[in-house]
């Protein structure tokens, strides 16, 4: 991908999601709160029973436990902070041009119906003598997406976290996502997608800077 000569454009992080998948087993174990697990498991048993299922049949016998562990993993972002992951990943660097990381896969749960929404996040920032390890931007997305969310708030939380950590001259975040609450239920519009954006600093104040970011991230 060609970028403007004064821009650092990182097309994507294709190996990151695969590395997460490799580490998912250990991450899942780390996210399990054994003290709360029995209560969540019992709650899922109740739900299944009230839906008319037999929780003692072979296929469902361990489903409440598996579902409890899965829900703890899918909401593990509540236990994580940006300070936890950034630690030694912010570096002094004499660089002030735009840095873009695009096509970051994200998966989250809609807080209204507890069904998934998923898509991609595109992030840019204008460094103010500080840069961050590129994978940490994807980790910030992971922290806030692994919570019960609405897409609008998720977009703002990611932008605010980057702004607070790096104090850049500008931050831009765009999320494109498909919501299963629209696809599987309700209006059932299979091809509907939602785009949200947050522009801070120079991305908000300078139309040219904002346009360059949007052209580089959203063009097909």
mmCIF file of C-alpha atoms in Angstrom:
data_model
loop_
_atom_site.group_PDB
_atom_site.id
_atom_site.type_symbol
_atom_site.label_atom_id
_atom_site.label_comp_id
_atom_site.label_asym_id
_atom_site.label_seq_id
_atom_site.Cartn_x
_atom_site.Cartn_y
_atom_site.Cartn_z
ATOM 1 C CA UNK A 1 0.000 0.000 0.000
ATOM 2 C CA UNK A 2 1.365 3.416 -0.960
ATOM 3 C CA UNK A 3 1.127 6.110 1.725
ATOM 4 C CA UNK A 4 1.948 9.761 1.615
ATOM 5 C CA UNK A 5 5.667 10.222 1.985
ATOM 6 C CA UNK A 6 5.349 12.033 5.315
ATOM 7 C CA UNK A 7 3.145 9.332 6.825
ATOM 8 C CA UNK A 8 4.013 6.085 8.534
ATOM 9 C CA UNK A 9 1.286 3.720 7.418
ATOM 10 C CA UNK A 10 1.114 0.284 8.965
ATOM 11 C CA UNK A 11 -1.265 -1.642 6.738
ATOM 12 C CA UNK A 12 -2.308 -4.187 9.347
ATOM 13 C CA UNK A 13 -1.111 -6.593 12.011
ATOM 14 C CA UNK A 14 -1.983 -9.921 10.352
ATOM 15 C CA UNK A 15 0.037 -12.056 12.748
ATOM 16 C CA UNK A 16 -1.449 -10.569 15.892
ATOM 17 C CA UNK A 17 -4.824 -12.306 15.825
ATOM 18 C CA UNK A 18 -3.126 -15.631 15.114
ATOM 19 C CA UNK A 19 -0.785 -15.133 18.065
ATOM 20 C CA UNK A 20 -3.771 -14.402 20.263
ATOM 21 C CA UNK A 21 -5.420 -17.590 19.022
ATOM 22 C CA UNK A 22 -2.318 -19.573 19.942
ATOM 23 C CA UNK A 23 -2.369 -18.039 23.398
ATOM 24 C CA UNK A 24 -6.109 -18.255 23.862
ATOM 25 C CA UNK A 25 -5.955 -21.373 25.974
ATOM 26 C CA UNK A 26 -3.648 -19.841 28.573
ATOM 27 C CA UNK A 27 -5.491 -16.521 28.388
ATOM 28 C CA UNK A 28 -8.778 -18.321 29.000
ATOM 29 C CA UNK A 29 -7.368 -19.989 32.109
ATOM 30 C CA UNK A 30 -6.015 -16.686 33.371
ATOM 31 C CA UNK A 31 -9.408 -15.021 32.914
ATOM 32 C CA UNK A 32 -11.299 -17.620 34.983
ATOM 33 C CA UNK A 33 -12.354 -16.443 38.442
ATOM 34 C CA UNK A 34 -12.875 -19.743 40.253
ATOM 35 C CA UNK A 35 -14.719 -18.048 43.115
ATOM 36 C CA UNK A 36 -17.426 -16.672 40.833
ATOM 37 C CA UNK A 37 -17.496 -19.558 38.362
ATOM 38 C CA UNK A 38 -19.996 -21.808 40.246
ATOM 39 C CA UNK A 39 -22.573 -19.017 40.536
ATOM 40 C CA UNK A 40 -22.307 -18.133 36.849
ATOM 41 C CA UNK A 41 -22.535 -21.832 35.971
ATOM 42 C CA UNK A 42 -25.704 -22.205 38.064
ATOM 43 C CA UNK A 43 -27.182 -19.149 36.389
ATOM 44 C CA UNK A 44 -26.644 -20.692 32.949
ATOM 45 C CA UNK A 45 -28.225 -23.943 34.148
ATOM 46 C CA UNK A 46 -31.280 -21.979 35.225
ATOM 47 C CA UNK A 47 -31.497 -20.166 31.899
ATOM 48 C CA UNK A 48 -31.284 -23.406 29.920
ATOM 49 C CA UNK A 49 -33.891 -25.070 32.102
ATOM 50 C CA UNK A 50 -36.270 -22.115 31.775
ATOM 51 C CA UNK A 51 -35.872 -22.298 27.992
ATOM 52 C CA UNK A 52 -37.199 -25.859 28.151
ATOM 53 C CA UNK A 53 -33.914 -27.755 27.836
ATOM 54 C CA UNK A 54 -32.755 -30.748 29.831
ATOM 55 C CA UNK A 55 -29.396 -29.726 31.288
ATOM 56 C CA UNK A 56 -28.679 -33.355 32.226
ATOM 57 C CA UNK A 57 -28.635 -34.662 28.664
ATOM 58 C CA UNK A 58 -25.240 -35.525 27.180
ATOM 59 C CA UNK A 59 -24.901 -32.508 24.917
ATOM 60 C CA UNK A 60 -25.675 -29.981 27.642
ATOM 61 C CA UNK A 61 -24.204 -31.598 30.732
ATOM 62 C CA UNK A 62 -21.101 -29.393 30.763
ATOM 63 C CA UNK A 63 -22.513 -26.502 28.756
ATOM 64 C CA UNK A 64 -23.258 -24.257 31.788
ATOM 65 C CA UNK A 65 -19.644 -24.576 32.925
ATOM 66 C CA UNK A 66 -18.266 -23.978 29.436
ATOM 67 C CA UNK A 67 -20.559 -20.988 28.968
ATOM 68 C CA UNK A 68 -19.497 -19.539 32.332
ATOM 69 C CA UNK A 69 -15.823 -19.825 31.409
ATOM 70 C CA UNK A 70 -16.481 -18.363 27.967
ATOM 71 C CA UNK A 71 -18.355 -15.373 29.402
ATOM 72 C CA UNK A 72 -15.535 -14.667 31.837
ATOM 73 C CA UNK A 73 -13.057 -14.738 28.953
ATOM 74 C CA UNK A 74 -15.234 -12.532 26.734
ATOM 75 C CA UNK A 75 -15.450 -9.924 29.507
ATOM 76 C CA UNK A 76 -11.877 -10.182 30.808
ATOM 77 C CA UNK A 77 -11.250 -6.569 29.834
ATOM 78 C CA UNK A 78 -12.827 -5.479 33.114
ATOM 79 C CA UNK A 79 -9.742 -6.838 34.888
ATOM 80 C CA UNK A 80 -7.223 -5.117 32.614
ATOM 81 C CA UNK A 81 -6.041 -1.518 32.262
ATOM 82 C CA UNK A 82 -3.982 0.310 29.680
ATOM 83 C CA UNK A 83 -1.314 0.881 32.328
ATOM 84 C CA UNK A 84 -0.966 -2.895 32.689
ATOM 85 C CA UNK A 85 -0.086 -3.404 29.044
ATOM 86 C CA UNK A 86 1.821 -0.231 28.206
ATOM 87 C CA UNK A 87 4.364 -0.313 31.047
ATOM 88 C CA UNK A 88 7.704 -0.138 29.176
ATOM 89 C CA UNK A 89 6.202 0.129 25.680
ATOM 90 C CA UNK A 90 6.256 3.946 25.354
ATOM 91 C CA UNK A 91 9.462 5.325 23.869
ATOM 92 C CA UNK A 92 10.940 8.780 23.410
ATOM 93 C CA UNK A 93 11.288 9.358 19.698
ATOM 94 C CA UNK A 94 11.796 12.505 17.623
ATOM 95 C CA UNK A 95 8.864 11.731 15.367
ATOM 96 C CA UNK A 96 5.801 13.878 14.746
ATOM 97 C CA UNK A 97 4.232 12.372 11.613
ATOM 98 C CA UNK A 98 1.097 10.268 11.463
ATOM 99 C CA UNK A 99 1.194 6.616 12.510
ATOM 100 C CA UNK A 100 -1.671 4.405 11.389
ATOM 101 C CA UNK A 101 -2.548 0.864 12.380
ATOM 102 C CA UNK A 102 -5.553 -0.391 10.441
ATOM 103 C CA UNK A 103 -7.668 -3.530 10.170
ATOM 104 C CA UNK A 104 -7.367 -4.544 13.825
ATOM 105 C CA UNK A 105 -9.850 -7.364 14.372
ATOM 106 C CA UNK A 106 -12.221 -6.820 17.273
ATOM 107 C CA UNK A 107 -14.960 -8.882 18.890
ATOM 108 C CA UNK A 108 -17.269 -7.609 21.591
ATOM 109 C CA UNK A 109 -20.655 -8.216 23.220
ATOM 110 C CA UNK A 110 -23.534 -5.790 22.849
ATOM 111 C CA UNK A 111 -24.673 -4.809 26.330
ATOM 112 C CA UNK A 112 -28.305 -4.616 25.221
ATOM 113 C CA UNK A 113 -28.750 -8.240 24.125
ATOM 114 C CA UNK A 114 -25.470 -9.969 25.060
ATOM 115 C CA UNK A 115 -24.891 -11.020 21.453
ATOM 116 C CA UNK A 116 -21.669 -10.360 19.535
ATOM 117 C CA UNK A 117 -20.669 -7.505 17.327
ATOM 118 C CA UNK A 118 -17.429 -7.733 15.407
ATOM 119 C CA UNK A 119 -15.389 -5.922 12.831
ATOM 120 C CA UNK A 120 -12.220 -3.872 12.480
ATOM 121 C CA UNK A 121 -10.694 -0.868 14.177
ATOM 122 C CA UNK A 122 -8.466 1.694 12.474
ATOM 123 C CA UNK A 123 -6.263 3.860 14.677
ATOM 124 C CA UNK A 124 -4.001 6.826 13.980
ATOM 125 C CA UNK A 125 -2.079 9.199 16.183
ATOM 126 C CA UNK A 126 0.261 12.124 15.718
ATOM 127 C CA UNK A 127 3.206 11.572 18.093
ATOM 128 C CA UNK A 128 4.364 14.337 20.389
ATOM 129 C CA UNK A 129 7.922 13.042 20.870
ATOM 130 C CA UNK A 130 6.534 9.728 22.161
ATOM 131 C CA UNK A 131 5.661 6.533 20.283
ATOM 132 C CA UNK A 132 4.200 3.242 21.455
ATOM 133 C CA UNK A 133 4.847 -0.333 20.392
ATOM 134 C CA UNK A 134 2.422 -0.991 17.554
ATOM 135 C CA UNK A 135 1.008 -4.190 19.022
ATOM 136 C CA UNK A 136 -0.016 -2.221 22.123
ATOM 137 C CA UNK A 137 -2.586 -0.303 20.094
ATOM 138 C CA UNK A 138 -4.220 -3.606 19.231
ATOM 139 C CA UNK A 139 -4.050 -4.623 22.896
ATOM 140 C CA UNK A 140 -5.890 -1.444 23.872
ATOM 141 C CA UNK A 141 -8.621 -2.409 21.427
ATOM 142 C CA UNK A 142 -8.716 -5.843 23.062
ATOM 143 C CA UNK A 143 -9.043 -4.447 26.597
ATOM 144 C CA UNK A 144 -12.086 -2.320 25.854
ATOM 145 C CA UNK A 145 -13.760 -4.707 23.426
ATOM 146 C CA UNK A 146 -13.637 -7.526 26.013
ATOM 147 C CA UNK A 147 -16.362 -5.801 28.000
ATOM 148 C CA UNK A 148 -20.093 -5.365 27.537
ATOM 149 C CA UNK A 149 -20.193 -2.508 25.074
ATOM 150 C CA UNK A 150 -21.917 -0.229 22.660
ATOM 151 C CA UNK A 151 -19.843 0.631 19.624
ATOM 152 C CA UNK A 152 -20.016 4.376 20.191
ATOM 153 C CA UNK A 153 -18.561 4.123 23.695
ATOM 154 C CA UNK A 154 -15.952 1.570 22.627
ATOM 155 C CA UNK A 155 -14.650 3.948 19.954
ATOM 156 C CA UNK A 156 -14.376 6.804 22.438
ATOM 157 C CA UNK A 157 -12.694 4.690 25.127
ATOM 158 C CA UNK A 158 -9.969 3.531 22.728
ATOM 159 C CA UNK A 159 -9.274 7.083 21.549
ATOM 160 C CA UNK A 160 -9.248 8.483 25.089
ATOM 161 C CA UNK A 161 -6.914 5.758 26.365
ATOM 162 C CA UNK A 162 -4.379 6.450 23.611
ATOM 163 C CA UNK A 163 -4.638 10.192 24.176
ATOM 164 C CA UNK A 164 -4.076 9.890 27.914
ATOM 165 C CA UNK A 165 -1.166 7.473 27.578
ATOM 166 C CA UNK A 166 0.796 9.218 24.815
ATOM 167 C CA UNK A 167 -0.371 12.846 24.975
ATOM 168 C CA UNK A 168 -0.132 13.081 21.171
ATOM 169 C CA UNK A 169 -1.185 16.091 19.124
ATOM 170 C CA UNK A 170 -4.054 14.069 17.712
ATOM 171 C CA UNK A 171 -5.823 10.690 17.840
ATOM 172 C CA UNK A 172 -8.295 9.187 15.399
ATOM 173 C CA UNK A 173 -10.242 5.947 15.770
ATOM 174 C CA UNK A 174 -12.726 4.441 13.329
ATOM 175 C CA UNK A 175 -14.588 1.185 13.961
ATOM 176 C CA UNK A 176 -16.519 -0.733 11.307
ATOM 177 C CA UNK A 177 -18.651 -3.516 12.782
ATOM 178 C CA UNK A 178 -21.531 -5.893 12.163
ATOM 179 C CA UNK A 179 -23.999 -6.323 15.012
ATOM 180 C CA UNK A 180 -25.660 -9.690 15.415
ATOM 181 C CA UNK A 181 -28.567 -8.029 17.218
ATOM 182 C CA UNK A 182 -29.440 -6.551 13.799
ATOM 183 C CA UNK A 183 -28.551 -9.621 11.764
ATOM 184 C CA UNK A 184 -30.006 -12.463 13.869
ATOM 185 C CA UNK A 185 -32.963 -10.720 15.481
ATOM 186 C CA UNK A 186 -34.928 -7.474 15.263
ATOM 187 C CA UNK A 187 -34.812 -6.011 11.760
ATOM 188 C CA UNK A 188 -32.649 -8.921 10.477
ATOM 189 C CA UNK A 189 -30.723 -6.857 7.951
ATOM 190 C CA UNK A 190 -27.928 -9.153 6.848
ATOM 191 C CA UNK A 191 -25.751 -6.546 5.130
ATOM 192 C CA UNK A 192 -26.051 -3.705 7.634
ATOM 193 C CA UNK A 193 -22.829 -2.458 9.194
ATOM 194 C CA UNK A 194 -22.103 0.376 11.602
ATOM 195 C CA UNK A 195 -19.245 2.873 11.364
ATOM 196 C CA UNK A 196 -18.273 5.076 14.295
ATOM 197 C CA UNK A 197 -15.432 7.543 14.644
ATOM 198 C CA UNK A 198 -13.762 9.704 17.262
ATOM 199 C CA UNK A 199 -11.351 12.488 16.303
ATOM 200 C CA UNK A 200 -9.251 14.245 18.923
ATOM 201 C CA UNK A 201 -6.766 17.098 18.677
ATOM 202 C CA UNK A 202 -5.495 17.893 15.211
ATOM 203 C CA UNK A 203 -7.723 15.242 13.624
ATOM 204 C CA UNK A 204 -10.719 17.200 14.881
ATOM 205 C CA UNK A 205 -9.361 20.677 14.191
ATOM 206 C CA UNK A 206 -7.651 20.157 10.817
ATOM 207 C CA UNK A 207 -9.930 18.907 7.989
ATOM 208 C CA UNK A 208 -6.931 18.038 5.801
ATOM 209 C CA UNK A 209 -5.387 15.781 8.445
ATOM 210 C CA UNK A 210 -8.736 14.115 9.085
ATOM 211 C CA UNK A 211 -9.305 13.551 5.366
ATOM 212 C CA UNK A 212 -5.881 11.975 4.900
ATOM 213 C CA UNK A 213 -6.566 9.518 7.713
ATOM 214 C CA UNK A 214 -9.988 8.577 6.367
ATOM 215 C CA UNK A 215 -8.661 8.226 2.818
ATOM 216 C CA UNK A 216 -5.877 5.894 3.983
ATOM 217 C CA UNK A 217 -8.064 3.715 6.198
ATOM 218 C CA UNK A 218 -11.502 3.511 4.589
ATOM 219 C CA UNK A 219 -10.658 3.441 0.891
ATOM 220 C CA UNK A 220 -11.143 -0.013 -0.639
#
